[in-house]
Amino acid sequence: MARRTGQPLDEYYGDLVRVALMEARPAGLHTVQLVAAARLKKSQAQRGIRHLRDVGAAENLTPIIWRRKDGYMFSDDPRTGSSTRRSSSLRSSAVSPG
């Protein structure tokens, strides 16, 4: 029997990161602040961010962005995520046709 790759934990960490970012909104959180607000380790916060980005891209939700000045935050511009997804899908289709 194959072992799952931590999907429930990724969802849990993603929920904690999402709540922390929503509470800080419209401001962002730097990594140290996010770790403290979500009460996670740095690696757990990174897994949560990765999970939120994957789920957000798949379901066309508000994307999480990172800026040097603001840290992690939800994008105010809905075009940010869709154009990024669109360009990455164009690259992948150009690399592997069919």
mmCIF file of N, CA and C in Angstrom:
data_model
loop_
_atom_site.group_PDB
_atom_site.id
_atom_site.type_symbol
_atom_site.label_atom_id
_atom_site.label_comp_id
_atom_site.label_asym_id
_atom_site.label_seq_id
_atom_site.Cartn_x
_atom_site.Cartn_y
_atom_site.Cartn_z
ATOM 1 N N MET A 1 0.839 -1.173 0.000
ATOM 2 C CA MET A 1 0.000 0.000 0.000
ATOM 3 C C MET A 1 0.889 1.244 0.000
ATOM 4 N N ALA A 2 0.667 2.129 -0.948
ATOM 5 C CA ALA A 2 1.485 3.330 -1.087
ATOM 6 C C ALA A 2 1.092 4.367 -0.040
ATOM 7 N N ARG A 3 2.064 5.065 0.435
ATOM 8 C CA ARG A 3 1.824 6.092 1.436
ATOM 9 C C ARG A 3 1.518 7.414 0.754
ATOM 10 N N ARG A 4 0.559 8.148 1.275
ATOM 11 C CA ARG A 4 0.215 9.454 0.713
ATOM 12 C C ARG A 4 1.345 10.431 0.984
ATOM 13 N N THR A 5 1.451 11.438 0.167
ATOM 14 C CA THR A 5 2.583 12.350 0.232
ATOM 15 C C THR A 5 2.335 13.576 1.106
ATOM 16 N N GLY A 6 1.518 13.470 2.114
ATOM 17 C CA GLY A 6 1.331 14.582 3.034
ATOM 18 C C GLY A 6 0.250 15.557 2.615
ATOM 19 N N GLN A 7 -0.662 15.147 1.767
ATOM 20 C CA GLN A 7 -1.711 16.036 1.282
ATOM 21 C C GLN A 7 -2.556 16.625 2.422
ATOM 22 N N PRO A 8 -3.010 15.838 3.400
ATOM 23 C CA PRO A 8 -3.791 16.451 4.485
ATOM 24 C C PRO A 8 -2.990 17.504 5.252
ATOM 25 N N LEU A 9 -1.709 17.276 5.466
ATOM 26 C CA LEU A 9 -0.896 18.271 6.152
ATOM 27 C C LEU A 9 -0.731 19.528 5.313
ATOM 28 N N ASP A 10 -0.550 19.363 4.021
ATOM 29 C CA ASP A 10 -0.442 20.525 3.144
ATOM 30 C C ASP A 10 -1.708 21.370 3.220
ATOM 31 N N GLU A 11 -2.862 20.717 3.229
ATOM 32 C CA GLU A 11 -4.131 21.437 3.343
ATOM 33 C C GLU A 11 -4.216 22.167 4.683
ATOM 34 N N TYR A 12 -3.804 21.505 5.749
ATOM 35 C CA TYR A 12 -3.838 22.108 7.084
ATOM 36 C C TYR A 12 -2.919 23.327 7.148
ATOM 37 N N TYR A 13 -1.692 23.179 6.669
ATOM 38 C CA TYR A 13 -0.757 24.303 6.665
ATOM 39 C C TYR A 13 -1.273 25.427 5.764
ATOM 40 N N GLY A 14 -1.865 25.060 4.642
ATOM 41 C CA GLY A 14 -2.431 26.051 3.742
ATOM 42 C C GLY A 14 -3.553 26.835 4.396
ATOM 43 N N ASP A 15 -4.392 26.148 5.165
ATOM 44 C CA ASP A 15 -5.478 26.840 5.874
ATOM 45 C C ASP A 15 -4.924 27.824 6.899
ATOM 46 N N LEU A 16 -3.902 27.419 7.634
ATOM 47 C CA LEU A 16 -3.310 28.314 8.633
ATOM 48 C C LEU A 16 -2.660 29.531 7.975
ATOM 49 N N VAL A 17 -1.971 29.311 6.867
ATOM 50 C CA VAL A 17 -1.335 30.413 6.142
ATOM 51 C C VAL A 17 -2.401 31.346 5.579
ATOM 52 N N ARG A 18 -3.464 30.783 5.009
ATOM 53 C CA ARG A 18 -4.543 31.591 4.434
ATOM 54 C C ARG A 18 -5.190 32.473 5.491
ATOM 55 N N VAL A 19 -5.469 31.918 6.658
ATOM 56 C CA VAL A 19 -6.075 32.694 7.746
ATOM 57 C C VAL A 19 -5.143 33.822 8.184
ATOM 58 N N ALA A 20 -3.856 33.515 8.320
ATOM 59 C CA ALA A 20 -2.889 34.545 8.728
ATOM 60 C C ALA A 20 -2.819 35.671 7.705
ATOM 61 N N LEU A 21 -2.827 35.326 6.418
ATOM 62 C CA LEU A 21 -2.770 36.350 5.376
ATOM 63 C C LEU A 21 -4.069 37.153 5.311
ATOM 64 N N MET A 22 -5.198 36.500 5.549
ATOM 65 C CA MET A 22 -6.473 37.214 5.547
ATOM 66 C C MET A 22 -6.548 38.201 6.712
ATOM 67 N N GLU A 23 -6.027 37.810 7.865
ATOM 68 C CA GLU A 23 -6.030 38.703 9.030
ATOM 69 C C GLU A 23 -5.111 39.894 8.820
ATOM 70 N N ALA A 24 -4.056 39.720 8.067
ATOM 71 C CA ALA A 24 -3.096 40.806 7.826
ATOM 72 C C ALA A 24 -3.511 41.684 6.649
ATOM 73 N N ARG A 25 -4.493 41.260 5.900
ATOM 74 C CA ARG A 25 -4.905 41.951 4.688
ATOM 75 C C ARG A 25 -5.339 43.369 4.969
ATOM 76 N N PRO A 26 -5.027 44.382 4.225
ATOM 77 C CA PRO A 26 -4.413 44.373 2.908
ATOM 78 C C PRO A 26 -2.898 44.352 2.963
ATOM 79 N N ALA A 27 -2.320 44.440 4.134
ATOM 80 C CA ALA A 27 -0.860 44.378 4.248
ATOM 81 C C ALA A 27 -0.401 42.941 4.010
ATOM 82 N N GLY A 28 0.866 42.780 3.744
ATOM 83 C CA GLY A 28 1.434 41.457 3.566
ATOM 84 C C GLY A 28 2.192 41.033 4.811
ATOM 85 N N LEU A 29 2.697 39.826 4.781
ATOM 86 C CA LEU A 29 3.491 39.299 5.885
ATOM 87 C C LEU A 29 4.812 38.772 5.341
ATOM 88 N N HIS A 30 5.901 39.208 5.935
ATOM 89 C CA HIS A 30 7.200 38.635 5.608
ATOM 90 C C HIS A 30 7.261 37.243 6.208
ATOM 91 N N THR A 31 8.198 36.456 5.761
ATOM 92 C CA THR A 31 8.271 35.055 6.169
ATOM 93 C C THR A 31 8.300 34.909 7.689
ATOM 94 N N VAL A 32 9.099 35.708 8.363
ATOM 95 C CA VAL A 32 9.197 35.618 9.823
ATOM 96 C C VAL A 32 7.856 35.948 10.468
ATOM 97 N N GLN A 33 7.174 36.959 9.951
ATOM 98 C CA GLN A 33 5.868 37.337 10.483
ATOM 99 C C GLN A 33 4.826 36.257 10.206
ATOM 100 N N LEU A 34 4.880 35.672 9.018
ATOM 101 C CA LEU A 34 3.933 34.622 8.658
ATOM 102 C C LEU A 34 4.120 33.398 9.542
ATOM 103 N N VAL A 35 5.359 33.035 9.781
ATOM 104 C CA VAL A 35 5.661 31.897 10.649
ATOM 105 C C VAL A 35 5.115 32.141 12.058
ATOM 106 N N ALA A 36 5.299 33.352 12.560
ATOM 107 C CA ALA A 36 4.807 33.679 13.904
ATOM 108 C C ALA A 36 3.285 33.726 13.939
ATOM 109 N N ALA A 37 2.668 34.340 12.935
ATOM 110 C CA ALA A 37 1.209 34.482 12.928
ATOM 111 C C ALA A 37 0.506 33.141 12.781
ATOM 112 N N ALA A 38 1.060 32.254 11.965
ATOM 113 C CA ALA A 38 0.442 30.948 11.732
ATOM 114 C C ALA A 38 0.905 29.905 12.743
ATOM 115 N N ARG A 39 1.911 30.255 13.548
ATOM 116 C CA ARG A 39 2.491 29.330 14.540
ATOM 117 C C ARG A 39 2.973 28.041 13.875
ATOM 118 N N LEU A 40 3.734 28.239 12.799
ATOM 119 C CA LEU A 40 4.301 27.123 12.056
ATOM 120 C C LEU A 40 5.810 27.270 11.985
ATOM 121 N N LYS A 41 6.468 26.186 11.591
ATOM 122 C CA LYS A 41 7.888 26.266 11.256
ATOM 123 C C LYS A 41 7.996 26.844 9.851
ATOM 124 N N LYS A 42 9.174 27.326 9.502
ATOM 125 C CA LYS A 42 9.372 27.928 8.185
ATOM 126 C C LYS A 42 9.039 26.945 7.070
ATOM 127 N N SER A 43 9.470 25.704 7.204
ATOM 128 C CA SER A 43 9.203 24.706 6.159
ATOM 129 C C SER A 43 7.707 24.401 6.049
ATOM 130 N N GLN A 44 7.004 24.418 7.178
ATOM 131 C CA GLN A 44 5.565 24.178 7.154
ATOM 132 C C GLN A 44 4.830 25.334 6.476
ATOM 133 N N ALA A 45 5.266 26.561 6.746
ATOM 134 C CA ALA A 45 4.659 27.725 6.098
ATOM 135 C C ALA A 45 4.904 27.674 4.593
ATOM 136 N N GLN A 46 6.082 27.256 4.188
ATOM 137 C CA GLN A 46 6.385 27.147 2.759
ATOM 138 C C GLN A 46 5.509 26.087 2.092
ATOM 139 N N ARG A 47 5.285 24.972 2.782
ATOM 140 C CA ARG A 47 4.389 23.941 2.242
ATOM 141 C C ARG A 47 2.976 24.475 2.111
ATOM 142 N N GLY A 48 2.533 25.265 3.091
ATOM 143 C CA GLY A 48 1.206 25.855 3.033
ATOM 144 C C GLY A 48 1.066 26.836 1.888
ATOM 145 N N ILE A 49 2.075 27.662 1.673
ATOM 146 C CA ILE A 49 2.059 28.618 0.562
ATOM 147 C C ILE A 49 2.028 27.872 -0.768
ATOM 148 N N ARG A 50 2.851 26.847 -0.883
ATOM 149 C CA ARG A 50 2.893 26.051 -2.118
ATOM 150 C C ARG A 50 1.524 25.412 -2.389
ATOM 151 N N HIS A 51 0.891 24.900 -1.333
ATOM 152 C CA HIS A 51 -0.432 24.292 -1.482
ATOM 153 C C HIS A 51 -1.466 25.328 -1.927
ATOM 154 N N LEU A 52 -1.446 26.502 -1.307
ATOM 155 C CA LEU A 52 -2.395 27.551 -1.684
ATOM 156 C C LEU A 52 -2.187 28.008 -3.120
ATOM 157 N N ARG A 53 -0.949 28.089 -3.549
ATOM 158 C CA ARG A 53 -0.675 28.481 -4.936
ATOM 159 C C ARG A 53 -1.168 27.426 -5.916
ATOM 160 N N ASP A 54 -0.946 26.155 -5.595
ATOM 161 C CA ASP A 54 -1.407 25.074 -6.471
ATOM 162 C C ASP A 54 -2.929 25.047 -6.555
ATOM 163 N N VAL A 55 -3.589 25.124 -5.398
ATOM 164 C CA VAL A 55 -5.045 25.091 -5.371
ATOM 165 C C VAL A 55 -5.614 26.344 -6.025
ATOM 166 N N GLY A 56 -5.022 27.485 -5.746
ATOM 167 C CA GLY A 56 -5.490 28.738 -6.330
ATOM 168 C C GLY A 56 -5.379 28.743 -7.835
ATOM 169 N N ALA A 57 -4.309 28.204 -8.360
ATOM 170 C CA ALA A 57 -4.128 28.143 -9.814
ATOM 171 C C ALA A 57 -5.138 27.191 -10.444
ATOM 172 N N ALA A 58 -5.389 26.074 -9.787
ATOM 173 C CA ALA A 58 -6.308 25.082 -10.340
ATOM 174 C C ALA A 58 -7.759 25.564 -10.303
ATOM 175 N N GLU A 59 -8.108 26.362 -9.300
ATOM 176 C CA GLU A 59 -9.500 26.781 -9.121
ATOM 177 C C GLU A 59 -9.733 28.262 -9.422
ATOM 178 N N ASN A 60 -8.755 28.919 -10.035
ATOM 179 C CA ASN A 60 -8.857 30.343 -10.390
ATOM 180 C C ASN A 60 -9.199 31.232 -9.198
ATOM 181 N N LEU A 61 -8.557 31.000 -8.072
ATOM 182 C CA LEU A 61 -8.746 31.821 -6.878
ATOM 183 C C LEU A 61 -7.744 32.976 -6.874
ATOM 184 N N THR A 62 -7.892 33.876 -5.925
ATOM 185 C CA THR A 62 -6.967 35.001 -5.809
ATOM 186 C C THR A 62 -5.559 34.474 -5.537
ATOM 187 N N PRO A 63 -4.591 34.847 -6.359
ATOM 188 C CA PRO A 63 -3.238 34.314 -6.197
ATOM 189 C C PRO A 63 -2.485 34.958 -5.035
ATOM 190 N N ILE A 64 -1.550 34.211 -4.490
ATOM 191 C CA ILE A 64 -0.643 34.737 -3.474
ATOM 192 C C ILE A 64 0.602 35.217 -4.194
ATOM 193 N N ILE A 65 1.008 36.430 -3.893
ATOM 194 C CA ILE A 65 2.211 36.990 -4.493
ATOM 195 C C ILE A 65 3.205 37.313 -3.388
ATOM 196 N N TRP A 66 4.456 37.531 -3.775
ATOM 197 C CA TRP A 66 5.493 37.933 -2.835
ATOM 198 C C TRP A 66 6.175 39.163 -3.398
ATOM 199 N N ARG A 67 6.310 40.159 -2.547
ATOM 200 C CA ARG A 67 7.045 41.368 -2.906
ATOM 201 C C ARG A 67 8.097 41.599 -1.833
ATOM 202 N N ARG A 68 9.233 42.093 -2.272
ATOM 203 C CA ARG A 68 10.313 42.337 -1.327
ATOM 204 C C ARG A 68 9.866 43.291 -0.212
ATOM 205 N N LYS A 69 9.123 44.331 -0.588
ATOM 206 C CA LYS A 69 8.704 45.338 0.379
ATOM 207 C C LYS A 69 7.609 44.830 1.320
ATOM 208 N N ASP A 70 6.637 44.078 0.764
ATOM 209 C CA ASP A 70 5.446 43.693 1.527
ATOM 210 C C ASP A 70 5.449 42.266 2.038
ATOM 211 N N GLY A 71 6.210 41.390 1.431
ATOM 212 C CA GLY A 71 6.179 39.982 1.800
ATOM 213 C C GLY A 71 5.072 39.252 1.052
ATOM 214 N N TYR A 72 4.533 38.189 1.656
ATOM 215 C CA TYR A 72 3.466 37.407 1.046
ATOM 216 C C TYR A 72 2.136 38.109 1.256
ATOM 217 N N MET A 73 1.313 38.104 0.215
ATOM 218 C CA MET A 73 -0.001 38.723 0.313
ATOM 219 C C MET A 73 -0.886 38.210 -0.812
ATOM 220 N N PHE A 74 -2.197 38.397 -0.654
ATOM 221 C CA PHE A 74 -3.117 38.088 -1.735
ATOM 222 C C PHE A 74 -3.070 39.237 -2.728
ATOM 223 N N SER A 75 -3.059 38.923 -3.997
ATOM 224 C CA SER A 75 -2.981 39.937 -5.038
ATOM 225 C C SER A 75 -4.283 40.720 -5.107
ATOM 226 N N ASP A 76 -4.175 42.038 -5.283
ATOM 227 C CA ASP A 76 -5.357 42.872 -5.494
ATOM 228 C C ASP A 76 -5.769 42.853 -6.949
ATOM 229 N N ASP A 77 -4.840 42.515 -7.820
ATOM 230 C CA ASP A 77 -5.097 42.505 -9.248
ATOM 231 C C ASP A 77 -5.394 41.078 -9.693
ATOM 232 N N PRO A 78 -6.639 40.777 -10.036
ATOM 233 C CA PRO A 78 -6.971 39.402 -10.421
ATOM 234 C C PRO A 78 -6.259 38.956 -11.688
ATOM 235 N N ARG A 79 -5.791 39.910 -12.502
ATOM 236 C CA ARG A 79 -5.078 39.547 -13.735
ATOM 237 C C ARG A 79 -3.703 38.970 -13.438
ATOM 238 N N THR A 80 -3.151 39.236 -12.253
ATOM 239 C CA THR A 80 -1.814 38.765 -11.898
ATOM 240 C C THR A 80 -1.718 37.256 -12.027
ATOM 241 N N GLY A 81 -2.655 36.551 -11.431
ATOM 242 C CA GLY A 81 -2.597 35.097 -11.459
ATOM 243 C C GLY A 81 -2.966 34.511 -12.791
ATOM 244 N N SER A 82 -3.993 35.052 -13.447
ATOM 245 C CA SER A 82 -4.434 34.456 -14.698
ATOM 246 C C SER A 82 -3.407 34.639 -15.802
ATOM 247 N N SER A 83 -2.736 35.802 -15.844
ATOM 248 C CA SER A 83 -1.730 35.993 -16.887
ATOM 249 C C SER A 83 -0.526 35.102 -16.643
ATOM 250 N N THR A 84 -0.188 34.895 -15.381
ATOM 251 C CA THR A 84 0.916 34.004 -15.059
ATOM 252 C C THR A 84 0.565 32.579 -15.454
ATOM 253 N N ARG A 85 -0.650 32.148 -15.121
ATOM 254 C CA ARG A 85 -1.076 30.801 -15.485
ATOM 255 C C ARG A 85 -1.135 30.659 -17.001
ATOM 256 N N ARG A 86 -1.633 31.693 -17.672
ATOM 257 C CA ARG A 86 -1.767 31.636 -19.118
ATOM 258 C C ARG A 86 -0.394 31.514 -19.782
ATOM 259 N N SER A 87 0.574 32.306 -19.319
ATOM 260 C CA SER A 87 1.903 32.253 -19.928
ATOM 261 C C SER A 87 2.593 30.935 -19.628
ATOM 262 N N SER A 88 2.381 30.386 -18.428
ATOM 263 C CA SER A 88 3.014 29.101 -18.123
ATOM 264 C C SER A 88 2.378 27.984 -18.933
ATOM 265 N N SER A 89 1.062 28.066 -19.185
ATOM 266 C CA SER A 89 0.430 27.027 -19.994
ATOM 267 C C SER A 89 0.868 27.143 -21.454
ATOM 268 N N LEU A 90 1.095 28.377 -21.921
ATOM 269 C CA LEU A 90 1.606 28.545 -23.274
ATOM 270 C C LEU A 90 3.006 27.969 -23.416
ATOM 271 N N ARG A 91 3.846 28.185 -22.397
ATOM 272 C CA ARG A 91 5.192 27.621 -22.427
ATOM 273 C C ARG A 91 5.154 26.107 -22.432
ATOM 274 N N SER A 92 4.304 25.531 -21.589
ATOM 275 C CA SER A 92 4.256 24.067 -21.501
ATOM 276 C C SER A 92 3.711 23.459 -22.782
ATOM 277 N N SER A 93 2.746 24.135 -23.431
ATOM 278 C CA SER A 93 2.235 23.579 -24.687
ATOM 279 C C SER A 93 3.256 23.744 -25.818
ATOM 280 N N ALA A 94 4.078 24.773 -25.747
ATOM 281 C CA ALA A 94 5.086 24.960 -26.775
ATOM 282 C C ALA A 94 6.207 23.940 -26.631
ATOM 283 N N VAL A 95 6.490 23.542 -25.396
ATOM 284 C CA VAL A 95 7.561 22.592 -25.138
ATOM 285 C C VAL A 95 7.109 21.170 -25.458
ATOM 286 N N SER A 96 5.899 20.823 -25.045
ATOM 287 C CA SER A 96 5.426 19.461 -25.254
ATOM 288 C C SER A 96 4.103 19.495 -26.018
ATOM 289 N N PRO A 97 4.144 19.424 -27.342
ATOM 290 C CA PRO A 97 2.912 19.484 -28.127
ATOM 291 C C PRO A 97 2.060 18.237 -27.919
ATOM 292 N N GLY A 98 0.752 18.459 -28.031
ATOM 293 C CA GLY A 98 -0.174 17.324 -27.972
ATOM 294 C C GLY A 98 -0.545 17.008 -26.626
#
